[in-house]
XYZ file of C-alpha atoms in Angstrom:
680
model
C -75.034 -2.431 4.370
C -75.923 -5.190 1.952
C -78.648 -7.606 3.122
C -78.892 -11.212 1.996
C -82.036 -13.259 1.436
C -83.011 -16.237 3.534
C -81.780 -18.778 0.980
C -78.341 -17.229 1.032
C -78.225 -17.183 4.821
C -79.287 -20.833 4.992
C -76.583 -21.684 2.499
C -74.014 -19.881 4.630
C -75.204 -21.593 7.818
C -75.124 -25.029 6.242
C -71.766 -24.264 4.707
C -70.337 -23.255 8.083
C -71.855 -26.189 9.969
C -71.065 -28.872 7.405
C -68.219 -27.689 5.245
C -66.067 -25.983 7.877
C -65.459 -29.129 10.006
C -64.927 -31.115 6.818
C -62.370 -28.646 5.471
C -60.552 -28.404 8.822
C -60.343 -32.170 9.271
C -59.290 -32.661 5.662
C -56.644 -29.968 5.992
C -55.274 -31.522 9.183
C -55.206 -34.951 7.581
C -53.497 -33.704 4.430
C -50.989 -31.695 6.473
C -50.064 -34.689 8.648
C -49.964 -36.909 5.572
C -47.636 -34.479 3.815
C -45.334 -34.257 6.829
C -45.206 -38.043 7.236
C -44.678 -38.487 3.505
C -41.826 -35.956 3.454
C -40.215 -37.538 6.519
C -40.356 -40.954 4.891
C -38.915 -39.538 1.674
C -36.110 -37.862 3.644
C -35.258 -41.195 5.285
C -35.095 -42.912 1.874
C -33.041 -40.094 0.400
C -30.614 -40.204 3.347
C -30.159 -43.943 2.866
C -29.447 -43.500 -0.839
C -26.943 -40.709 -0.053
C -25.158 -42.890 2.524
C -24.976 -45.741 -0.001
C -23.470 -43.422 -2.620
C -20.877 -42.157 -0.158
C -19.966 -45.737 0.719
C -19.663 -46.701 -2.968
C -17.372 -43.745 -3.702
C -15.353 -44.384 -0.528
C -14.976 -48.036 -1.520
C -13.855 -47.084 -5.018
C -11.309 -44.555 -3.727
C -10.084 -47.043 -1.101
C -9.604 -49.674 -3.802
C -7.616 -47.254 -5.969
C -5.471 -46.209 -2.997
C -4.932 -49.889 -2.180
C -3.839 -50.461 -5.808
C -1.280 -47.674 -5.714
C -0.080 -48.759 -2.271
C 0.431 -52.321 -3.498
C 2.231 -50.954 -6.532
C 4.560 -48.890 -4.311
C 5.407 -51.988 -2.264
C 6.086 -54.224 -5.279
C 9.600 -55.323 -6.106
C 9.192 -54.223 -9.722
C 8.596 -50.614 -8.611
C 11.572 -50.593 -6.206
C 13.771 -52.042 -8.926
C 12.453 -49.528 -11.485
C 13.425 -46.592 -9.250
C 16.812 -48.178 -8.548
C 17.543 -48.353 -12.314
C 15.885 -45.102 -13.455
C 17.337 -42.681 -10.909
C 21.070 -43.299 -11.715
C 20.473 -43.197 -15.481
C 18.442 -39.973 -15.194
C 21.070 -38.235 -13.038
C 24.061 -39.394 -15.133
C 22.924 -39.423 -18.771
C 19.580 -37.610 -18.735
C 16.539 -38.532 -20.782
C 18.404 -38.457 -24.072
C 20.544 -41.518 -23.398
C 19.795 -44.743 -25.240
C 19.967 -46.860 -22.077
C 17.336 -44.659 -20.438
C 14.942 -45.070 -23.401
C 15.445 -48.836 -23.507
C 14.590 -49.041 -19.820
C 11.440 -46.957 -20.406
C 10.286 -49.376 -23.120
C 10.809 -52.343 -20.792
C 8.946 -50.654 -17.935
C 6.061 -49.825 -20.228
C 5.648 -53.517 -20.999
C 5.753 -54.330 -17.278
C 3.070 -51.765 -16.347
C 0.919 -51.986 -19.501
C -1.780 -53.966 -17.676
C -2.624 -50.863 -15.562
C -3.845 -49.079 -18.698
C -5.772 -52.185 -19.611
C -7.413 -52.058 -16.157
C -8.742 -48.532 -16.856
C -5.999 -46.245 -15.520
C -5.037 -43.372 -17.801
C -1.385 -43.251 -16.811
C 1.232 -44.479 -14.348
C 3.952 -42.063 -13.239
C 7.240 -42.668 -11.444
C 8.567 -39.491 -9.812
C 11.858 -38.945 -8.018
C 11.952 -37.540 -4.437
C 13.151 -34.229 -5.866
C 10.100 -34.005 -8.147
C 11.487 -35.074 -11.583
C 9.214 -37.168 -13.756
C 11.246 -40.379 -14.404
C 8.646 -42.479 -16.195
C 5.161 -42.102 -17.685
C 3.182 -45.069 -18.968
C 1.334 -42.747 -21.375
C 4.655 -41.176 -22.437
C 3.653 -37.984 -20.520
C 2.118 -36.474 -23.653
C -0.430 -34.558 -21.605
C 1.899 -33.305 -18.842
C 3.610 -29.874 -18.816
C 6.824 -29.738 -20.853
C 8.713 -28.504 -17.797
C 8.546 -32.024 -16.353
C 8.276 -30.389 -12.944
C 5.503 -31.792 -10.772
C 5.444 -28.580 -8.699
C 3.726 -26.758 -11.583
C 0.386 -25.164 -10.668
C -1.081 -26.536 -13.923
C -1.095 -30.021 -12.336
C -2.191 -29.066 -8.856
C -3.747 -32.517 -8.240
C -0.473 -34.226 -9.052
C 1.368 -31.664 -6.951
C -0.963 -32.437 -4.029
C -0.404 -36.213 -3.966
C 3.363 -35.804 -4.550
C 3.673 -33.465 -1.566
C 1.576 -35.777 0.647
C 3.808 -38.708 -0.283
C 7.044 -36.704 -0.018
C 6.433 -34.834 3.241
C 3.932 -37.067 5.067
C 4.896 -40.477 3.557
C 1.240 -41.403 3.071
C -0.974 -42.486 0.202
C -3.583 -39.990 -0.971
C -5.866 -39.058 -3.866
C -6.638 -35.671 -5.429
C -9.876 -34.165 -6.668
C -10.828 -34.410 -10.327
C -9.595 -31.460 -12.391
C -10.295 -30.678 -15.996
C -7.247 -30.837 -18.303
C -7.822 -29.340 -21.774
C -5.001 -31.405 -23.443
C -6.959 -34.632 -22.950
C -10.379 -32.896 -22.728
C -11.549 -34.697 -19.619
C -11.311 -34.549 -15.849
C -8.594 -36.577 -14.148
C -7.456 -37.298 -10.619
C -4.163 -38.589 -9.216
C -3.594 -41.303 -6.592
C -0.079 -41.379 -5.211
C 1.959 -43.376 -2.700
C 5.567 -43.125 -1.475
C 8.086 -45.860 -2.340
C 10.184 -46.612 0.746
C 13.253 -48.777 1.149
C 14.281 -49.333 4.771
C 12.320 -46.185 5.719
C 14.021 -44.032 3.085
C 12.012 -42.382 0.310
C 13.380 -43.409 -3.088
C 10.472 -42.208 -5.212
C 6.753 -41.673 -5.647
C 4.385 -43.778 -7.768
C 1.242 -42.100 -9.096
C -1.785 -43.559 -10.902
C -3.902 -41.247 -13.041
C -7.647 -42.037 -13.309
C -10.536 -40.443 -15.152
C -14.021 -39.664 -13.800
C -15.909 -42.319 -15.781
C -16.093 -44.865 -12.982
C -17.234 -42.198 -10.465
C -19.756 -41.083 -13.080
C -21.146 -44.633 -13.318
C -21.494 -44.788 -9.538
C -23.384 -41.503 -9.353
C -25.693 -42.319 -12.279
C -27.087 -45.366 -10.454
C -29.685 -43.464 -8.360
C -32.284 -46.229 -7.997
C -35.980 -45.745 -7.263
C -38.719 -44.411 -9.555
C -37.884 -40.699 -9.322
C -36.727 -39.501 -12.709
C -35.379 -36.239 -11.277
C -32.973 -37.899 -8.860
C -29.363 -36.820 -9.265
C -26.068 -37.133 -7.410
C -23.876 -34.018 -7.381
C -20.270 -34.316 -6.146
C -17.960 -31.314 -5.702
C -14.540 -30.500 -4.273
C -13.352 -27.184 -2.881
C -10.012 -25.517 -3.696
C -9.638 -22.274 -1.723
C -12.128 -19.699 -3.024
C -13.230 -21.998 -5.846
C -14.984 -25.337 -6.223
C -15.340 -27.845 -9.039
C -17.858 -30.529 -9.874
C -16.385 -34.040 -9.732
C -19.097 -35.644 -11.871
C -21.125 -34.493 -14.861
C -24.334 -32.622 -14.101
C -27.516 -34.277 -15.315
C -29.289 -31.057 -16.314
C -26.317 -28.928 -17.404
C -24.636 -30.238 -20.534
C -22.222 -27.282 -20.627
C -20.677 -28.025 -17.241
C -17.125 -29.397 -17.250
C -15.896 -31.801 -14.591
C -13.008 -30.311 -12.625
C -13.436 -26.763 -13.971
C -12.978 -24.203 -11.131
C -16.012 -22.063 -10.364
C -16.515 -19.214 -7.839
C -17.530 -20.379 -4.378
C -20.432 -17.858 -4.485
C -22.249 -20.075 -7.013
C -22.275 -23.000 -4.557
C -25.749 -24.111 -3.409
C -26.514 -24.200 0.306
C -26.796 -27.998 0.493
C -23.511 -28.519 -1.388
C -21.818 -25.927 0.829
C -22.947 -27.837 3.928
C -21.655 -31.079 2.412
C -18.212 -29.549 1.747
C -18.208 -28.231 5.342
C -18.609 -31.781 6.675
C -22.218 -31.356 7.846
C -24.885 -34.041 7.421
C -28.089 -32.342 6.400
C -31.332 -33.004 4.591
C -33.863 -30.395 3.644
C -35.319 -28.230 0.912
C -32.853 -26.220 -1.171
C -32.454 -24.501 -4.564
C -30.109 -26.392 -6.892
C -27.855 -25.127 -9.691
C -30.884 -24.878 -12.047
C -32.772 -22.614 -9.637
C -35.293 -25.440 -8.977
C -36.595 -26.333 -5.504
C -35.299 -29.767 -4.514
C -35.175 -32.124 -1.532
C -31.449 -32.613 -0.935
C -29.367 -34.820 1.369
C -25.840 -33.501 2.055
C -22.942 -35.828 2.895
C -19.173 -35.431 3.280
C -16.645 -37.903 1.786
C -13.640 -37.626 4.137
C -11.202 -39.772 2.189
C -11.150 -37.310 -0.746
C -12.621 -34.274 1.091
C -15.536 -34.076 -1.337
C -19.105 -32.992 -0.760
C -21.983 -35.130 -2.076
C -25.606 -34.095 -2.515
C -28.323 -36.631 -3.386
C -31.349 -34.669 -4.552
C -34.718 -34.906 -6.275
C -37.194 -32.272 -7.420
C -39.802 -31.234 -4.846
C -42.430 -31.107 -7.584
C -41.943 -34.850 -8.142
C -41.745 -35.601 -4.417
C -45.098 -33.988 -3.630
C -46.783 -35.298 -6.798
C -48.686 -37.958 -4.840
C -49.744 -35.382 -2.269
C -50.940 -33.048 -5.028
C -53.090 -35.828 -6.544
C -54.726 -36.534 -3.186
C -55.238 -32.817 -2.653
C -56.935 -32.434 -6.031
C -59.233 -35.376 -5.258
C -60.157 -33.730 -1.929
C -60.985 -30.495 -3.708
C -63.283 -32.356 -6.113
C -65.159 -34.009 -3.226
C -65.544 -30.657 -1.464
C -66.915 -29.125 -4.652
C -69.576 -31.860 -4.971
C -70.603 -31.366 -1.321
C -70.763 -27.620 -1.899
C -73.192 -28.069 -4.835
C -75.408 -30.303 -2.690
C -75.501 -27.771 0.150
C -76.401 -25.042 -2.336
C -79.391 -27.001 -3.717
C -80.747 -27.951 -0.276
C -80.445 -24.404 1.083
C -82.191 -22.959 -1.990
C -85.246 -25.245 -1.717
C -85.586 -24.814 2.036
C -85.071 -21.056 1.828
C -87.846 -20.515 -0.702
C -90.328 -22.355 1.510
C -89.414 -20.310 4.567
C -89.181 -16.960 2.761
C -92.715 -16.771 1.219
C -94.530 -15.445 4.371
C -91.769 -12.906 4.934
C -92.051 -11.645 1.359
C -95.759 -10.880 1.960
C -94.878 -8.951 5.081
C -92.161 -7.073 3.199
C -94.653 -5.963 0.561
C -97.033 -4.649 3.223
C -94.138 -2.875 5.008
C -93.366 -0.949 1.838
C -96.965 0.219 1.714
C -96.696 1.512 5.280
C -93.415 3.234 4.393
C -95.173 5.086 1.581
C -97.635 6.577 4.116
C -100.445 4.007 4.355
C -100.219 3.439 8.125
C -103.686 1.846 8.349
C -102.598 -1.197 6.327
C -103.265 -4.624 7.860
C -101.855 -8.102 7.188
C -103.852 -11.330 7.220
C -102.205 -13.763 9.678
C -101.218 -17.043 7.981
C -98.412 -19.591 7.664
C -96.492 -21.343 10.423
C -96.749 -20.271 14.039
C -93.881 -17.790 14.060
C -95.084 -15.970 10.931
C -98.698 -15.940 12.269
C -97.624 -14.289 15.545
C -95.381 -11.892 13.627
C -98.359 -10.763 11.500
C -100.443 -10.021 14.634
C -97.581 -7.990 16.129
C -97.168 -6.153 12.845
C -100.833 -5.048 12.862
C -100.432 -3.718 16.422
C -97.300 -1.896 15.401
C -99.068 -0.308 12.399
C -101.755 1.151 14.649
C -99.195 2.454 17.146
C -97.183 3.920 14.295
C -100.151 5.914 13.038
C -100.579 7.517 16.465
C -96.875 8.145 16.861
C -96.667 9.864 13.466
C -99.132 12.532 14.478
C -97.270 13.159 17.759
C -93.933 13.296 15.984
C -95.034 15.908 13.471
C -96.072 18.196 16.305
C -92.767 17.706 18.133
C -90.778 18.376 14.949
C -92.518 21.679 14.431
C -91.769 22.776 18.007
C -88.143 21.707 17.782
C -87.699 23.570 14.482
C -88.733 26.825 16.167
C -86.260 26.189 19.014
C -83.412 25.487 16.600
C -84.130 28.680 14.687
C -83.844 30.709 17.903
C -80.589 28.925 18.820
C -79.094 29.670 15.376
C -79.892 33.360 15.698
C -78.354 33.453 19.180
C -75.219 31.669 17.985
C -74.784 34.090 15.074
C -75.025 37.040 17.467
C -72.410 35.475 19.754
C -70.062 34.821 16.828
C -70.352 38.453 15.710
C -69.585 39.657 19.259
C -66.645 37.259 19.479
C -65.224 38.543 16.173
C -65.495 42.105 17.408
C -63.763 41.183 20.675
C -60.980 39.496 18.699
C -60.416 42.656 16.654
C -60.221 44.754 19.816
C -57.846 42.265 21.429
C -55.604 42.261 18.348
C -55.532 46.071 18.351
C -54.707 46.111 22.069
C -51.859 43.665 21.467
C -50.396 45.874 18.728
C -50.687 48.944 20.998
C -49.013 47.008 23.819
C -46.128 45.989 21.566
C -45.705 49.585 20.368
C -45.773 50.824 23.973
C -43.170 48.219 24.916
C -40.887 49.390 22.095
C -41.335 53.010 23.235
C -40.551 52.057 26.830
C -37.389 50.258 25.708
C -36.288 53.314 23.713
C -37.163 55.527 26.691
C -35.062 53.299 28.921
C -32.146 53.623 26.497
C -32.532 57.420 26.388
C -32.884 57.546 30.166
C -29.624 55.629 30.490
C -27.996 58.033 28.026
C -29.482 60.985 29.972
C -28.065 59.653 33.210
C -24.739 59.278 31.461
C -24.881 62.918 30.311
C -25.784 64.121 33.815
C -22.923 62.184 35.338
C -20.585 63.456 32.630
C -21.629 67.071 33.330
C -21.023 66.604 37.044
C -17.635 65.004 36.410
C -16.659 67.719 33.934
C -17.660 70.540 36.329
C -14.726 69.890 38.699
C -11.769 70.235 36.274
C -13.426 73.174 34.498
C -14.022 74.982 37.844
C -10.428 74.425 38.866
C -9.268 75.696 35.441
C -11.364 78.877 35.839
C -9.942 79.455 39.333
C -6.389 78.910 38.052
C -6.967 81.334 35.149
C -8.352 83.989 37.581
C -5.308 83.536 39.839
C -3.024 83.828 36.828
C -4.722 87.064 35.720
C -4.472 88.532 39.243
C -0.782 87.705 39.546
C -0.060 89.224 36.132
C -1.922 92.425 37.128
C 0.073 92.804 40.371
C 3.295 92.129 38.476
C 2.415 94.820 35.958
C 1.660 97.357 38.705
C 4.946 96.611 40.495
C 6.817 97.038 37.241
C 5.103 100.349 36.466
C 5.799 101.793 39.908
C 9.460 100.653 39.858
C 8.832 98.587 42.944
C 9.621 95.267 41.222
C 12.643 93.562 42.728
C 14.308 90.383 41.539
C 13.073 88.364 44.507
C 9.493 89.604 44.030
C 9.721 88.898 40.266
C 10.890 85.314 40.906
C 8.078 84.819 43.421
C 5.481 86.003 40.873
C 7.009 83.770 38.177
C 6.742 80.700 40.447
C 3.097 81.501 41.207
C 2.347 81.970 37.491
C 4.031 78.619 36.629
C 1.972 76.825 39.316
C -1.228 78.410 37.992
C -0.343 77.423 34.397
C 0.476 73.850 35.447
C -2.830 73.561 37.325
C -4.691 75.076 34.370
C -3.050 72.681 31.864
C -3.734 69.581 33.993
C -7.444 70.309 34.456
C -7.942 71.287 30.809
C -6.382 67.956 29.742
C -8.681 66.165 32.199
C -11.684 67.967 30.671
C -10.535 67.103 27.134
C -10.157 63.420 28.094
C -13.660 63.354 29.579
C -15.136 65.014 26.510
C -13.339 62.553 24.202
C -14.552 59.460 26.148
C -18.106 60.789 26.317
C -18.079 61.554 22.606
C -16.823 58.024 21.865
C -19.525 56.424 24.052
C -22.299 58.637 22.638
C -21.259 57.978 19.045
C -20.819 54.196 19.520
C -24.168 53.824 21.257
C -25.914 55.263 18.229
C -23.720 53.395 15.705
C -25.774 50.789 13.815
C -22.961 49.510 11.583
C -20.379 46.777 12.060
C -16.776 47.752 12.631
C -13.620 46.367 14.167
C -12.792 47.443 17.720
C -10.640 46.393 20.667
C -12.971 45.063 23.344
C -10.635 46.045 26.208
C -10.473 49.703 25.057
C -14.258 49.829 24.603
C -14.801 48.677 28.198
C -12.178 51.116 29.521
C -13.828 54.092 27.807
C -17.213 52.925 29.090
C -15.928 52.635 32.686
C -14.516 56.159 32.422
C -17.863 57.493 31.240
C -19.707 55.604 33.990
C -17.343 56.715 36.738
C -19.826 59.308 38.119
C -22.285 56.471 38.739
C -19.796 53.802 39.811
C -18.199 56.090 42.404
C -21.464 56.022 44.348
C -20.884 52.347 45.223
C -17.989 50.785 47.180
C -17.225 48.399 44.353
C -13.913 47.747 42.596
C -14.488 47.143 38.886
C -11.752 45.090 37.177
C -11.354 44.831 33.414
C -9.614 41.511 32.684
C -10.369 41.469 28.978
C -7.184 40.896 26.987
C -5.980 43.670 24.710
C -5.527 41.087 21.938
C -9.282 40.516 21.514
C -10.366 42.440 18.427
C -13.869 41.772 17.140
C -15.878 42.828 14.132
C -19.392 43.532 15.422
C -21.701 46.313 16.618
C -19.869 48.436 19.231
C -23.014 50.390 20.158
C -24.798 47.177 21.157
C -21.806 46.088 23.246
C -21.823 49.515 25.005
C -25.520 49.124 25.786
C -25.105 45.540 27.061
C -22.125 46.357 29.327
C -23.793 49.556 30.610
C -26.987 47.749 31.634
C -25.140 44.786 33.194
C -22.750 47.012 35.204
C -25.469 49.365 36.477
C -27.790 46.415 37.224
C -25.032 44.755 39.269
C -24.284 47.955 41.205
C -27.926 48.880 41.885
C -29.271 45.422 42.742
C -26.178 43.610 43.979
C -24.411 46.215 46.153
C -27.214 48.469 47.407
C -26.524 48.809 51.141
C -23.458 46.585 50.771
C -20.160 47.353 52.532
C -17.948 46.646 49.515
C -17.345 44.223 46.707
C -15.785 43.439 43.379
C -17.089 43.294 39.825
C -14.966 41.468 37.209
C -15.355 41.696 33.448
C -13.591 38.970 31.463
C -13.720 37.569 27.924
C -12.213 34.772 25.847
C -12.428 33.963 22.159
C -12.167 30.633 20.371
C -12.400 30.520 16.592
C -15.450 32.721 15.809
C -17.179 32.463 19.205
C -16.604 34.970 22.024
C -17.535 34.265 25.646
C -17.997 37.281 27.983
C -18.529 37.026 31.742
C -19.667 39.796 34.095
C -19.394 38.486 37.667
C -19.802 40.113 41.073
C -19.750 38.991 44.685
C -22.839 40.940 45.714
C -26.153 39.876 47.181
C -27.055 37.358 44.468
C -30.456 36.545 42.977
C -33.029 34.178 44.522
C -33.438 30.997 42.497
C -37.156 31.616 41.931
C -36.283 34.912 40.175
C -33.488 33.611 37.916
C -35.944 32.396 35.283
C -37.792 35.749 35.184
C -35.081 38.440 35.240
C -34.989 38.744 31.440
C -38.751 39.255 31.167
C -39.922 42.811 30.352
C -40.986 44.920 33.359
C -39.717 42.387 35.907
C -37.966 44.245 38.729
C -37.406 43.961 42.471
C -37.145 47.800 42.733
C -40.750 48.546 41.786
C -41.575 52.047 43.089
C -37.876 52.782 43.707
C -36.968 53.873 40.176
C -36.672 50.401 38.591
C -38.414 49.961 35.222
C -37.717 46.245 34.744
C -36.397 46.778 31.182
C -32.618 46.824 31.720
C -31.958 43.076 31.476
C -34.774 42.649 28.930
C -32.921 45.070 26.619
C -29.709 43.084 27.175
C -31.513 39.820 26.360
C -33.064 41.196 23.147
C -29.759 42.700 21.941
C -27.828 39.461 22.568
C -30.494 37.205 21.039
C -31.777 39.264 18.102
C -28.938 41.632 17.144
C -25.823 39.674 18.129
C -27.409 36.229 17.472
C -25.955 34.886 20.705
C -27.077 33.517 24.041
C -27.035 34.807 27.632
C -27.240 32.784 30.841
C -27.195 33.688 34.521
C -25.780 31.775 37.477
C -26.333 33.064 40.966
C -26.052 31.932 44.566
C -27.886 33.969 47.157
C -25.375 35.819 49.341
C -22.369 34.912 47.147
C -22.875 36.822 43.917
C -24.105 36.676 40.337
C -22.449 35.817 37.018
C -23.786 36.663 33.546
C -22.335 34.583 30.673
C -22.728 35.837 27.096
C -21.712 33.792 24.046
C -22.099 35.125 20.524
C -20.490 34.647 17.114
C -18.003 37.336 16.020
C -15.313 37.790 13.398
C -11.900 38.477 14.888
């Protein structure tokens, strides 16, 4: 950790005690000053914005008043009364129509002298009857419904359908290379619409109004815009964008936030980014008469210029104070640090081994007392050093003994780990052998049962063959001795037929048993996939297990559909069904009066679900989570190995890549549910 000298610490203390309050108070003052200054500037900006809105409203109101007065004048009513019949009868090509246009132009010429670009007289059906500027900039179609004159279309529709005076937004028209707006009013006679009078104005007067921003801020600017659907257009020229065109449609996405609020009818003032990407203080206002948005703005850099000057002056004063604190702390620190430097030098001598070193007490009271304490400490340190060396030597011997003991323990632990690992491998090998032994024991029991079952039909066949031989011998003797009569011959033939029938029946029974046993034995040792009918596999298995199943009063029902054909390992299915059936009989129906065991299966897409359910004794809930563990059995000492269900679990999980679950209620029965993927 880096240590600082006394002069530095004094400088830091003085800086914290003097400069920190000064900086905090100055910061609070400047912050409150900035807030008050910005609030005052916002008030001024809002007043200017309100004045601009009023000026524009007054100008628009005056223009609407002009067009309204024009629509009420007798000259206008008379003009429509003369123009409409001539236009409908002779069209624009007639000489009378052109003479009337020349006369009307003289009557209305003073409107162009007053600053209007054009004066239009339009019929109720939308035909352009008269244009003071000879309609040289209007579409040749002479149809005011054209989209190319949407402003004119707007005021005509307002006058035609709503019978009210209105003004449009400024739109840029390339033929005259400037932005124009239309102010229209209906001409009514006794409440009937006879025409529409429209005055066309340019944006120069609005431009003059917006350029008069007042105040000393050079960055002040008034931006006016109108919205048309998904587009907007500026209604005045932009001060900092010479390429902008008044009335030219632009995407609404390029609209600034303050201008968007103004077009939405919201009064707002705050900081925003204008069309140049510059941070500005902007006041948003809405002009309802023309549905325009107005923003009166000025650059934030110019607004906070006064604050920045005061801030820079404050920084200069703080810098001067900082230099003064640095000089005072340096002089005072040197005076206080001299006695401590002497003590430091003597401490280094002690650190190098000279513990008998002494310091002459001098200086102010604190340093004098510190020197006396240092001399006492030096003497005590000399004594402690000798004691410490002795203790270190003793502790070194103890640590050496502990290290040797730890190494011996680690070697013994490593040896124990090796033995434990070997025991684990032996245990796993023994478990595998026990599982194989269990499989062979099951197969041996199957062979024993098969031999017992086969003994009966073979014994009957031998007895029938002996009877047949005896009857043939007696028949031969009777024939040789001429004692054979027809009745006796028929009797012997009937006995021989009965013996042959009995012999054939039992030999077929023996052949069927041999075939089923051969199928079971072969499939249990089959390690390859093949297609098989699950119902037939279970039937052959039940036939082979009949010697064992007959020992229990249980009815086994095979409900598996004959349509279920799977492509899997038949030997594994034989082993699983064998273990589940025998487990159910041995553990579920031992000492039971009777019951039922049902085997069922269903298949959906490539997933087969097999259930083996019985209504036997059931399994206690505390054992359900342990029945699949190796060597877990409730028949310990009664012939149970505890591997039957463990083999089933391993086959389903590892070989068939499926899952097995058990549900059981004590006294009501047990159900095993197997799900595994198969190809059918």
